[in-house]
Coordinates of C-alpha atoms in Angstrom, one line a residue:
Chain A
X15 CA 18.3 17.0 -50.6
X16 CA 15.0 15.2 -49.7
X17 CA 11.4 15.8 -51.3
X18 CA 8.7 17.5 -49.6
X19 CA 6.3 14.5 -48.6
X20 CA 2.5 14.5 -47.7
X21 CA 2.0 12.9 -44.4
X22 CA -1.4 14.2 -42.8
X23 CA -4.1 16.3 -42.9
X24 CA -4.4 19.7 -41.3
X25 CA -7.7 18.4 -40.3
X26 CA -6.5 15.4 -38.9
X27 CA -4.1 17.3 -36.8
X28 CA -6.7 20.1 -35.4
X29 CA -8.6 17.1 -34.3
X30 CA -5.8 15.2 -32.2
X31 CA -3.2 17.6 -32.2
X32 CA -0.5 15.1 -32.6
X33 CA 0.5 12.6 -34.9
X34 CA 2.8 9.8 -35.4
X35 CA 3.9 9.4 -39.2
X36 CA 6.6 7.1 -40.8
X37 CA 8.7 8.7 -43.6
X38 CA 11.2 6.2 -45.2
X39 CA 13.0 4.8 -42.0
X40 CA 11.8 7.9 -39.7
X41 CA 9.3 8.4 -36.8
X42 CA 8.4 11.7 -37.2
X43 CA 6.1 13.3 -34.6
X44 CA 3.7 15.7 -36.1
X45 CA 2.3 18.2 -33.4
X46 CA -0.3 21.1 -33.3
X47 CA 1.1 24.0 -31.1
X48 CA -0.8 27.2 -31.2
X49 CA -2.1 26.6 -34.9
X50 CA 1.3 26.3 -35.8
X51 CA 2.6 22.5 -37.2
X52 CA 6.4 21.6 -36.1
X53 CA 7.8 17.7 -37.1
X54 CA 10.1 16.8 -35.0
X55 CA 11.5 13.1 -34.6
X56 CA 9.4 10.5 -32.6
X57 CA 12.6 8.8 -30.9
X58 CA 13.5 10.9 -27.8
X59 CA 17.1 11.3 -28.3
X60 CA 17.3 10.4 -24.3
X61 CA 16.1 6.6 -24.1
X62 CA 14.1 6.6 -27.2
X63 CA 10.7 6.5 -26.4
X64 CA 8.0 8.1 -28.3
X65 CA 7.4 11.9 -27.9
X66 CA 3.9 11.2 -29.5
X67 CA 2.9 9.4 -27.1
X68 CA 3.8 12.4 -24.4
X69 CA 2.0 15.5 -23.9
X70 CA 2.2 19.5 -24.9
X71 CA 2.7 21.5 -22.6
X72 CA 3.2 25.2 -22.3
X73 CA 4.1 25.2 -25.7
X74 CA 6.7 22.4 -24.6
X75 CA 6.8 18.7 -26.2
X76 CA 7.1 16.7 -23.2
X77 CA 8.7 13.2 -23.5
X78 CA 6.7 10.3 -21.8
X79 CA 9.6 8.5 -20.2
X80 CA 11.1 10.9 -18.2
X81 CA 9.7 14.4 -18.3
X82 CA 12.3 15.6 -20.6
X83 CA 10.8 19.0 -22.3
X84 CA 11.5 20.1 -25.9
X85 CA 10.9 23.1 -28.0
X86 CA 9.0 21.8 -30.9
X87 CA 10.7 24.7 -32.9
X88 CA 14.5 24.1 -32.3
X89 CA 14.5 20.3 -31.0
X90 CA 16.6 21.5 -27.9
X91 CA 15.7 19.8 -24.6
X92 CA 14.9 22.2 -21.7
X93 CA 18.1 22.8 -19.2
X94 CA 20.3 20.3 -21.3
X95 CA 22.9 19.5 -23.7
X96 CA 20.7 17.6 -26.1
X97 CA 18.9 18.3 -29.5
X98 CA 16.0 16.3 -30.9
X99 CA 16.0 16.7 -34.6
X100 CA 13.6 18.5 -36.3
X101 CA 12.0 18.9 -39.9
X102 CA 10.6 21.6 -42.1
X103 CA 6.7 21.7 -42.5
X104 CA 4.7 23.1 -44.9
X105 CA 1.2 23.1 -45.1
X106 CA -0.8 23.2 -48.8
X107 CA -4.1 23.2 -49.4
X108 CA -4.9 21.6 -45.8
X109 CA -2.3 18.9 -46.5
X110 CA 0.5 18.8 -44.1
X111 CA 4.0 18.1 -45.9
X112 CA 7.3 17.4 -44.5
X113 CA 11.3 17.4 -45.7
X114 CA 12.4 14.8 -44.3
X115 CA 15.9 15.8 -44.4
X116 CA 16.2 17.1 -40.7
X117 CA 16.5 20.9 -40.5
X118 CA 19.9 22.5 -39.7
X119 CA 19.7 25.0 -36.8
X120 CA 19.9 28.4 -37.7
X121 CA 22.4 30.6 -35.7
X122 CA 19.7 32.3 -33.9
X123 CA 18.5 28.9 -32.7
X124 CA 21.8 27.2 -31.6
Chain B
X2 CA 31.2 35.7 -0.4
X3 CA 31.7 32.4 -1.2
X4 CA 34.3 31.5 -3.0
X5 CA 34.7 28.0 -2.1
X6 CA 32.5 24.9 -1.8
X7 CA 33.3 21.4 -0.3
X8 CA 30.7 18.9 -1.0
X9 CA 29.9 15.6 0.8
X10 CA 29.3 12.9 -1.6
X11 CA 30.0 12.0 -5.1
X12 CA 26.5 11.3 -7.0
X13 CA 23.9 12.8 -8.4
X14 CA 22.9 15.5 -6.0
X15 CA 26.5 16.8 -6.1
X16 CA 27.5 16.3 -9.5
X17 CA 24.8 18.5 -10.2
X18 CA 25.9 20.4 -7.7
X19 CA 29.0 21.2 -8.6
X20 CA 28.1 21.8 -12.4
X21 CA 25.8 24.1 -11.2
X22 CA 28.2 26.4 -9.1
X23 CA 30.8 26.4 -11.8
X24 CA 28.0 27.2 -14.4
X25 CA 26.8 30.0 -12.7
X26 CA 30.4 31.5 -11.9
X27 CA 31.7 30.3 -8.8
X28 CA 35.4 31.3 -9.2
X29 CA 36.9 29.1 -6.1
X30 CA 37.3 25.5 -5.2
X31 CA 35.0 22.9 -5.5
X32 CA 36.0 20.1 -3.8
X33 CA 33.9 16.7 -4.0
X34 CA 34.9 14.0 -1.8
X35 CA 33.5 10.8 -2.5
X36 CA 33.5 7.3 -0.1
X37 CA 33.3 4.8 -3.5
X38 CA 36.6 4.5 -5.4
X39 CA 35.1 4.9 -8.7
X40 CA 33.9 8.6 -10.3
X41 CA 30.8 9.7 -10.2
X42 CA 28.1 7.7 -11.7
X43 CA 23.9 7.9 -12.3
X44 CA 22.5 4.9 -10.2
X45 CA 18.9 5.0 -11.9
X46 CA 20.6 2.1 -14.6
X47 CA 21.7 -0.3 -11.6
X48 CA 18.2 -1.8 -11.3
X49 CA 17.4 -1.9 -14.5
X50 CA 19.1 -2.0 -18.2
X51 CA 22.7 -1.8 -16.3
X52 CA 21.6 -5.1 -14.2
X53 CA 20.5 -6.5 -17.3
X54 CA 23.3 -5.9 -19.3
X55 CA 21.5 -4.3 -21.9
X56 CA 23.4 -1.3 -21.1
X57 CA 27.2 -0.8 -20.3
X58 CA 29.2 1.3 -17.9
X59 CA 29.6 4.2 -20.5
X60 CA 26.2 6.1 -20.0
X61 CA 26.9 6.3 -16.4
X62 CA 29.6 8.8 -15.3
X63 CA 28.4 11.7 -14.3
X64 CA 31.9 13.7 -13.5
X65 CA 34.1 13.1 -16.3
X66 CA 38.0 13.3 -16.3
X67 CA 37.9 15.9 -19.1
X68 CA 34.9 18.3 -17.6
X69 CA 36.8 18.0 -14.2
X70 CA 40.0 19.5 -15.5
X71 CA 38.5 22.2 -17.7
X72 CA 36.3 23.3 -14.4
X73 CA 38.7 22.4 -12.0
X74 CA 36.8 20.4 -9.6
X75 CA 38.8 18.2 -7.5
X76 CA 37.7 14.8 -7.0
X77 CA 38.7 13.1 -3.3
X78 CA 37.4 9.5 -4.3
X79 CA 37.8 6.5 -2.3
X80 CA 38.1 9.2 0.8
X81 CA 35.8 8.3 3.9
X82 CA 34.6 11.8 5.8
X83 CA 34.6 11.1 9.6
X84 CA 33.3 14.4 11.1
X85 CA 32.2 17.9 10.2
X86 CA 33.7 20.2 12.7
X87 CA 31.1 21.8 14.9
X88 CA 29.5 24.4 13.8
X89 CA 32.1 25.2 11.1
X90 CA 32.5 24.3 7.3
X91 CA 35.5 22.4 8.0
X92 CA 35.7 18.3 7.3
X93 CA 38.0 15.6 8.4
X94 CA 38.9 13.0 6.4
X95 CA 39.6 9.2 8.0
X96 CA 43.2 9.6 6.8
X97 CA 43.6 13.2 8.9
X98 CA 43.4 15.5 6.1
X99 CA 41.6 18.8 7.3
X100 CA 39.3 20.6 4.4
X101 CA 38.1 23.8 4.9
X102 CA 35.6 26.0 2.9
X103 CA 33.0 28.5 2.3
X104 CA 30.6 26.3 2.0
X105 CA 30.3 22.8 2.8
X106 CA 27.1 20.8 1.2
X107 CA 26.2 17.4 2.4
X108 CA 25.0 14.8 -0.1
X109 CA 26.0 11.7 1.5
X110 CA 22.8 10.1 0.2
X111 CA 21.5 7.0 1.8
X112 CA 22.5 3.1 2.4
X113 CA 20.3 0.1 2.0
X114 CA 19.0 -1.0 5.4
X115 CA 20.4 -4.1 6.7
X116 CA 18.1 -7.2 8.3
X117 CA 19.8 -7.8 11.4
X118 CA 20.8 -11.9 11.0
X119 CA 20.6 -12.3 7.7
X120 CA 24.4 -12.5 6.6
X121 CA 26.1 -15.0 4.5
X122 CA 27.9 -15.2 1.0
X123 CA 24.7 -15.2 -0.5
X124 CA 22.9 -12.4 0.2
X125 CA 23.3 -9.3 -1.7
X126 CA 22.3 -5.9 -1.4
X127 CA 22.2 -3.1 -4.3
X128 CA 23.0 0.4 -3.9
X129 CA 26.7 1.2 -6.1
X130 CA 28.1 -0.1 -9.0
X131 CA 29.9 -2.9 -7.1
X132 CA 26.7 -4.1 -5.8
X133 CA 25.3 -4.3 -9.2
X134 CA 28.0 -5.9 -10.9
X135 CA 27.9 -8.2 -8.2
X136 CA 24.4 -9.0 -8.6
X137 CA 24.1 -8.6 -12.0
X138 CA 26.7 -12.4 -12.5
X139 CA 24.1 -14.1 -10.2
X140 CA 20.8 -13.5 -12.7
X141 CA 20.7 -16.3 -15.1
X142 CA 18.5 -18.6 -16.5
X143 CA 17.7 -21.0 -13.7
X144 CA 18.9 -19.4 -11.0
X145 CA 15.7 -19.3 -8.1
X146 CA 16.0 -15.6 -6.4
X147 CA 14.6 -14.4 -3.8
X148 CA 13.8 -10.9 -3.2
X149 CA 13.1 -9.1 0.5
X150 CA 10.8 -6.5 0.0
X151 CA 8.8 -5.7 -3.1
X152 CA 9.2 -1.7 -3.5
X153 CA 10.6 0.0 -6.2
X154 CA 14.4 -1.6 -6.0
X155 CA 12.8 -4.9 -5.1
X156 CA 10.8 -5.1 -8.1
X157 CA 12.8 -3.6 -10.6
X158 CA 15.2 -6.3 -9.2
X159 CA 12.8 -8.8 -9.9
X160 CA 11.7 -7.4 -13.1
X161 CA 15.5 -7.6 -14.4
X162 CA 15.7 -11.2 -12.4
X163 CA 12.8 -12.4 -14.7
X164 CA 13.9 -11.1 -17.8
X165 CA 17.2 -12.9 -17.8
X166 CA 15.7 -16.0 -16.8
X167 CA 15.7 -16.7 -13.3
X168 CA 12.9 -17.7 -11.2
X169 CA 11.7 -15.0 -8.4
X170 CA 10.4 -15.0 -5.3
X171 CA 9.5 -12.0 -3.5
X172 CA 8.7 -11.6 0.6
X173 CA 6.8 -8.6 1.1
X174 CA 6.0 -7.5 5.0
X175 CA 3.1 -5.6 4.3
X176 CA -0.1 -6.9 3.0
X177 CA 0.6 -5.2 -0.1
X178 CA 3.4 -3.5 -2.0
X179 CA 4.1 0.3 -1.9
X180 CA 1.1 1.1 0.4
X181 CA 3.2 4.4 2.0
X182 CA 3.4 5.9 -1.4
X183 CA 0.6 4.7 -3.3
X184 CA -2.3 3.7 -0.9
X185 CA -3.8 0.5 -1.2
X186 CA -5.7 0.1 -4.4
X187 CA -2.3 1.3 -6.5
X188 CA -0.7 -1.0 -4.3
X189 CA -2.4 -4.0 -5.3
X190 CA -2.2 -3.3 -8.8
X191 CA 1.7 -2.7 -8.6
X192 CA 1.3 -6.4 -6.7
X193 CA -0.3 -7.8 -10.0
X194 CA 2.0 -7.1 -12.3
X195 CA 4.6 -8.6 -10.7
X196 CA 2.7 -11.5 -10.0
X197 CA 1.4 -11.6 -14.2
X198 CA 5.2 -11.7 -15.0
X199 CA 5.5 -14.6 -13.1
X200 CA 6.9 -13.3 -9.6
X201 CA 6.1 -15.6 -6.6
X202 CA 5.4 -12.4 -4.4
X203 CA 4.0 -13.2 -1.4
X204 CA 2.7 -10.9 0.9
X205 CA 2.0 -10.3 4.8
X206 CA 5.5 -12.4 4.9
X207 CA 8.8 -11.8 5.4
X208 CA 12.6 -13.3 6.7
X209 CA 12.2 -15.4 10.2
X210 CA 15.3 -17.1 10.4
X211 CA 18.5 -17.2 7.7
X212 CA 21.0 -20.0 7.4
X213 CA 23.3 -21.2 4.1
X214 CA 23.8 -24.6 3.2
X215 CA 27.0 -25.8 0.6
X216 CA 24.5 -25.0 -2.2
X217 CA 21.6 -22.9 -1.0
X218 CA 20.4 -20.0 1.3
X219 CA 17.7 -21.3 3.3
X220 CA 14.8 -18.5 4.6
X221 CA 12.6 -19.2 6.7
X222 CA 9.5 -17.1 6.6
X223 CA 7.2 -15.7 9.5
X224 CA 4.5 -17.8 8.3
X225 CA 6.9 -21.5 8.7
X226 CA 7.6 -21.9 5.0
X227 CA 11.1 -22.6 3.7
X228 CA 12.2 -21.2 0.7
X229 CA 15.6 -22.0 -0.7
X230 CA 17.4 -19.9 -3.4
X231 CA 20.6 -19.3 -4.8
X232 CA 20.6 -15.6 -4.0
X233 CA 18.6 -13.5 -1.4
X234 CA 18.3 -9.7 -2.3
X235 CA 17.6 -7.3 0.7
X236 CA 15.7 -4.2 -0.5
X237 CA 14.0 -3.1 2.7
X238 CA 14.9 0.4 2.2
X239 CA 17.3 2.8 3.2
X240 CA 18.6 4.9 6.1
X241 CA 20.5 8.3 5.5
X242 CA 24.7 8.7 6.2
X243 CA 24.1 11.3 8.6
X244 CA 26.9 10.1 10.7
X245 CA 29.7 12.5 9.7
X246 CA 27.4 14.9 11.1
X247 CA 26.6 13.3 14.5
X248 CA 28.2 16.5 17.4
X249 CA 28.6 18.7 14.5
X250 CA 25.7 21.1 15.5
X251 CA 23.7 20.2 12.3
X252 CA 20.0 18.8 13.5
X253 CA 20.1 15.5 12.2
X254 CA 15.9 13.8 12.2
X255 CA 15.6 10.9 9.7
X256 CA 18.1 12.8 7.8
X257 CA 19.9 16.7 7.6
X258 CA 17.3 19.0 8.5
X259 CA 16.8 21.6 6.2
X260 CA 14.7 24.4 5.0
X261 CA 13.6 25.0 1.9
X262 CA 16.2 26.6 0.5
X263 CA 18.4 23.5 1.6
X264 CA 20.2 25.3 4.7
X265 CA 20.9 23.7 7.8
X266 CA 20.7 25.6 11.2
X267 CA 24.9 25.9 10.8
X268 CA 25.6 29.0 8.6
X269 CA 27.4 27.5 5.2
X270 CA 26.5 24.3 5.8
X271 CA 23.6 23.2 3.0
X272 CA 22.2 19.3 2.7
X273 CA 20.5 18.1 -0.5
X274 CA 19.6 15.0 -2.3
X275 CA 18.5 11.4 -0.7
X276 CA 20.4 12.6 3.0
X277 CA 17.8 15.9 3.0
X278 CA 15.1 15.9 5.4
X279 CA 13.5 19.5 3.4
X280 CA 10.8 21.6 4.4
X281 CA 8.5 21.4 1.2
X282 CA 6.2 24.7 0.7
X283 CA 3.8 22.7 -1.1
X284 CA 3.1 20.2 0.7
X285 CA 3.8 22.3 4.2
X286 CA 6.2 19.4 5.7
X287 CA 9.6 18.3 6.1
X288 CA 10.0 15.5 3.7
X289 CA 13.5 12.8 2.9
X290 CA 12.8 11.5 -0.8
X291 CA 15.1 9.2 -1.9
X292 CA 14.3 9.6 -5.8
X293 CA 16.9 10.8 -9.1
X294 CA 14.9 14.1 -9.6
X295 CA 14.9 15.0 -6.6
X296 CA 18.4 15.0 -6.4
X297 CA 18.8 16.4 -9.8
X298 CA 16.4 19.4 -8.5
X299 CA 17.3 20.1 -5.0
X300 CA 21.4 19.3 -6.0
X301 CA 21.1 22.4 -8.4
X302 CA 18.6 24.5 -5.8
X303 CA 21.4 24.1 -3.2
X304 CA 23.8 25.7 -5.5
X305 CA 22.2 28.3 -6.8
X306 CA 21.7 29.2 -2.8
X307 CA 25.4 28.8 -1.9
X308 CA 25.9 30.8 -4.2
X309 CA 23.5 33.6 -2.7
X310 CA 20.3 33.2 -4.6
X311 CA 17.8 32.9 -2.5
X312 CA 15.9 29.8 -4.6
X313 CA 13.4 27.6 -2.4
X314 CA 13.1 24.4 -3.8
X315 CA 9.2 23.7 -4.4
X316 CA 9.1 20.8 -7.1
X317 CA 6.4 18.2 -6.6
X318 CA 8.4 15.3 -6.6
X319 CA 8.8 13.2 -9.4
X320 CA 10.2 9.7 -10.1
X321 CA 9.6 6.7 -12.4
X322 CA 10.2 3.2 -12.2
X323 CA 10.9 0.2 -15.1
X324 CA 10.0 -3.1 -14.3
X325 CA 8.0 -5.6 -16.3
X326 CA 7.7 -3.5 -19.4
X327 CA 5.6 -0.8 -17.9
X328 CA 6.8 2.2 -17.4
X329 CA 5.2 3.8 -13.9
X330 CA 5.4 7.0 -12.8
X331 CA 4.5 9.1 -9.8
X332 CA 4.1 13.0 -8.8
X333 CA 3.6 14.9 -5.5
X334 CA 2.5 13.6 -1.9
X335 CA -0.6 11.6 -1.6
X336 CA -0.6 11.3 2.0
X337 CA -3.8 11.6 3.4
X338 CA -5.8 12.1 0.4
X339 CA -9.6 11.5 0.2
X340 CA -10.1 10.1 -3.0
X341 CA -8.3 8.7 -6.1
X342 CA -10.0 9.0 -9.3
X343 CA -8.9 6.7 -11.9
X344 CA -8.4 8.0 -15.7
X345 CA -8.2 4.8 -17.9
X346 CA -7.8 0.9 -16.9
X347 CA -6.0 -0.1 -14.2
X348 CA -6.6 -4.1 -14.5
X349 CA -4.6 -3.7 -18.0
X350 CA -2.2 -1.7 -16.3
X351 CA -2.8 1.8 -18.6
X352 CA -3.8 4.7 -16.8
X353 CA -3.3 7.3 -14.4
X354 CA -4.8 7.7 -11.0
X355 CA -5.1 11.1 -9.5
X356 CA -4.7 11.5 -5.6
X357 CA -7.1 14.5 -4.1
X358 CA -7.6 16.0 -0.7
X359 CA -10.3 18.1 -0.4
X360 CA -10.6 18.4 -3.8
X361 CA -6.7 19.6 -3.9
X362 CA -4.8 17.3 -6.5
X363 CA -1.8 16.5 -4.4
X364 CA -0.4 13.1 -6.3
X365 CA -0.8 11.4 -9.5
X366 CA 0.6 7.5 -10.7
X367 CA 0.5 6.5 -13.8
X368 CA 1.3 3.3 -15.4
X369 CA 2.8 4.0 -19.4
X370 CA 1.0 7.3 -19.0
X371 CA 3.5 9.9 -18.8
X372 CA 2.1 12.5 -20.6
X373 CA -0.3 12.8 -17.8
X374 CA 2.3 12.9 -15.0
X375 CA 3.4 16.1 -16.9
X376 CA -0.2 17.5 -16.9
X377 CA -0.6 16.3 -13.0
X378 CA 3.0 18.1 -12.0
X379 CA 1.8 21.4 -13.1
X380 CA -1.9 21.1 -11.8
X381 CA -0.5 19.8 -8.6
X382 CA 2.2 23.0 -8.2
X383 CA -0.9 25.2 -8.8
X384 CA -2.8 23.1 -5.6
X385 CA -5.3 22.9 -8.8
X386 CA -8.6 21.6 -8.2
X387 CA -9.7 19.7 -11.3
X388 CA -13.6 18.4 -11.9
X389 CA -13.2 14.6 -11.2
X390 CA -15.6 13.6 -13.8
X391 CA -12.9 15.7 -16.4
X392 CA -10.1 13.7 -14.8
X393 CA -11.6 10.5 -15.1
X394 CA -12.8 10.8 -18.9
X395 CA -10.2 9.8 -21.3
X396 CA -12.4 12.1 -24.3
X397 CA -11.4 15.5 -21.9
X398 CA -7.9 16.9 -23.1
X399 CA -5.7 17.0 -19.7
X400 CA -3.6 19.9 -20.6
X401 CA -7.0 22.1 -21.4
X402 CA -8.5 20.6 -18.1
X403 CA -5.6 21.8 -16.2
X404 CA -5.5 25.5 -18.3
X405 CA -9.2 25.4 -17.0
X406 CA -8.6 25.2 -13.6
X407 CA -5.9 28.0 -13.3

């Protein structure tokens, strides 16, 4: 499934810790959490407004439109049912690549 | 031990409620006894993409069918409450039936406020689903509406009114919109978008005398204009259904009294949602907020105190409103703040304003700025006293300003 494809720079990132990218037909938000990169997708699965345009908090990607909070590791929204998707990262060279196959949860995570 | 919960009301507060209580492993009844016919539903929707039809009826319930059975929760719908017993947990039903309980919590939520002589086939008012369906068949193009009162359900109303094509009028009684929540300033800017979208909002007016002709409804306003239209929307606010409650022991003030860990003076008996008049720690009041959050929070801090917990419910409040494309948004309690420092451009409608007394951020609005309102919510549950000048430039990270001032 899916190539890895370059989207941004880790320097780019550092600098505005989050970043809207377009990969075939998907929004992906890129986002800068405690050095670590997580892509998750842009659309909030609530009412579909863009989580790049939010805020991190407390580790927490916070959706714009209505305070939903998400972990940028797993997708899953804080104290509910729903699951943003999310996509593998990996970083080369100070380029930041994603799969943009989203990611399967993992037992742990589920 | 409690073992069994009846609960007073059918939306959000006690849909959350009652997930809550079975969640957490209450093994008795729940009981929900609702006045409206129909299940449970969100109302947020009814101003906005519902009343524009953008949305169906499907994202609404709240309660389904399915969820009910597998949790056995019994639904009463279409049943009107007429009295809590005093000083028990026991309920009595217009048809009779007694119900009796462990715990009984009220979330009878509120009702729009009527204008006394204005009553006719034409005017509307929007509060349940009816209401908005009802509504909903009288925006269309062409159609001249006119709006009383220009808060959140008047605008949103309006907003909806002018997307589908009607023409809008809106009386407003105060000089400007929203001045109880957000001050003056905020309140003229909410006042300009309307009016940018094309809204005839006229303030420092409102409803003198009311009559219907074979075609129109004629108002009259306070300041001798008349204003015909094919459809006159009250949204003048609400009052709180305390009446069940009226003898019952429970001080009723602008609402259930409560503390804040939603009890009433009657042991057992808990209040919660739009009908709650709570003591807030934070902001070291009593306080009736008739928002979807506050529901959502205070519906789940009642149960998790029914069921024993002993869980004060502290939130800054929180809601957000659609209307003319913008998104708005507003945390805490700005009453009686000092100063309101503004963090982008308000004439464009893109920004946040932050509400401080004594230097103690106690509010924040924000127009298409949520991301802030998230920052704000914590700073303002920390009684955080941000540098102004950090607040107002847009080049100063929010989140590191707030981590700064812990």
């Amino acid at each position: 499934m899916g190539s890895w494809v370059e989207v941004a720079s880790l320097e780019e990132l550092a600098r505005r810790k989050r970043k809207l990218v377009v990969v075939g037909t998907q929004q992906i938000g890129l986002f800068l959490i405690g050095g670590t990169v997580y892509a998750v997708s842009d659309v909030c699965v609530h009412k579909q407004r863009s989580l790049t345009k939010g805020t991190v908090l407390n580790g927490q990607i916070i959706c714009p439109g209505h305070q939903w909070a998400f972990d940028p590791q797993t997708g899953r929204a804080a104290d509910r049912e729903e699951c943003q998707p999310t996509y593998d990262v990996r970083i080369e060279q100070g380029a930041v690549f994603v799969n943009p196959s989203p990611r399967a949860l993992t037992s742990e995570e589920r | 031990m409690t073992e069994s919960v009846i609960i007073v009301g059918a939306g959000q507060t006690a849909a959350v409620a009652a997930r809550t209580l079975r969640r957490r492993g209450l093994g008795g009844r729940i009981t929900v006894v609702g006045e409206e016919a129909v299940r449970p539903y969100q109302r947020p929707p009814l101003s906005k993409d519902y009343l524009s039809g953008r949305e169906g009826e499907d994202g609404l319930w709240l309660l389904t069918e399915d969820w009910c059975d597998r949790n056995e929760v019994g639904l009463r719908l279409g049943a009107h409450v007429r009295k809590v017993h005093r000083g028990s947990r026991s309920v009595e039903l217009a048809d009779g039936t007694l119900l009796e309980a462990d715990a009984l919590l009220v979330a009878t939520g509120t009702r729009p406020r009527r204008l006394p002589g204005v009553e006719g086939e034409r005017v509307r008012y929007l509060r349940t689903l009816a209401d908005a369906n009802r509504l909903g068949a009288d925006l269309r193009p062409g159609a001249h509406v006119l709006v009383i009162g220009a808060g959140f359900i008047g605008a949103e109303v309006a907003s909806t009114a002018r997307e589908l094509g009607a023409s809008v009028t809106v009386l407003e009684r105060a000089d400007h919109p929203l001045g109880h929540v957000l001050g003056r300033r905020m309140g003229e800017v909410c006042a300009a978008l309307q009016r940018e979208h094309g809204v005839d909002l006229r303030t420092g007016e409102t409803v003198e005398k009311y009559m219907e002709t074979a075609d129109a409804a004629v108002v009259t306003t306070t300041a001798g204009r008349a204003i015909e239209a094919d459809v006159v929307v009250i949204a003048v606010g609400v009052v709180p259904n305390v009446e069940p409650l009226i003898g019952s022991g429970v001080e009723l003030n602008n609402g259930v009294v409560v503390d804040e860990h939603c009890r009433t003076g009657v042991a057992g008996v808990f209040a919660a949602g739009d009908v709650a008049r709570h003591y807030h720690p934070l902001f070291e009041r009593h306080l009736r907020v008739e928002h979807f959050d506050n529901a959502n929070g205070q519906g789940m801090a009642a149960a998790k105190n029914i069921l024993g917990e002993r869980i004060a419910y502290t939130a800054p409040h929180w809601f957000w409103s659609d209307q003319f494309g913008r998104n708005l948004q507003h945390v805490g309690h700005g009453h009686g703040c000092d100063e309101i420092v503004v963090r982008g451009q308000a004439d464009s409608f893109d920004f946040t304003a932050f509400y401080l007394h004594n230097g103690v951020l106690r509010a924040a609005f924000a127009v298409d700025r949520g991301g802030d309102i998230a920052v704000a919510r914590q700073m303002i549950s920390a009684r955080a006293m941000p540098d102004p000048a950090g607040l107002r430039d847009e080049n100063v990270d929010l989140a590191d300003l707030s981590a700064a001032t812990h």
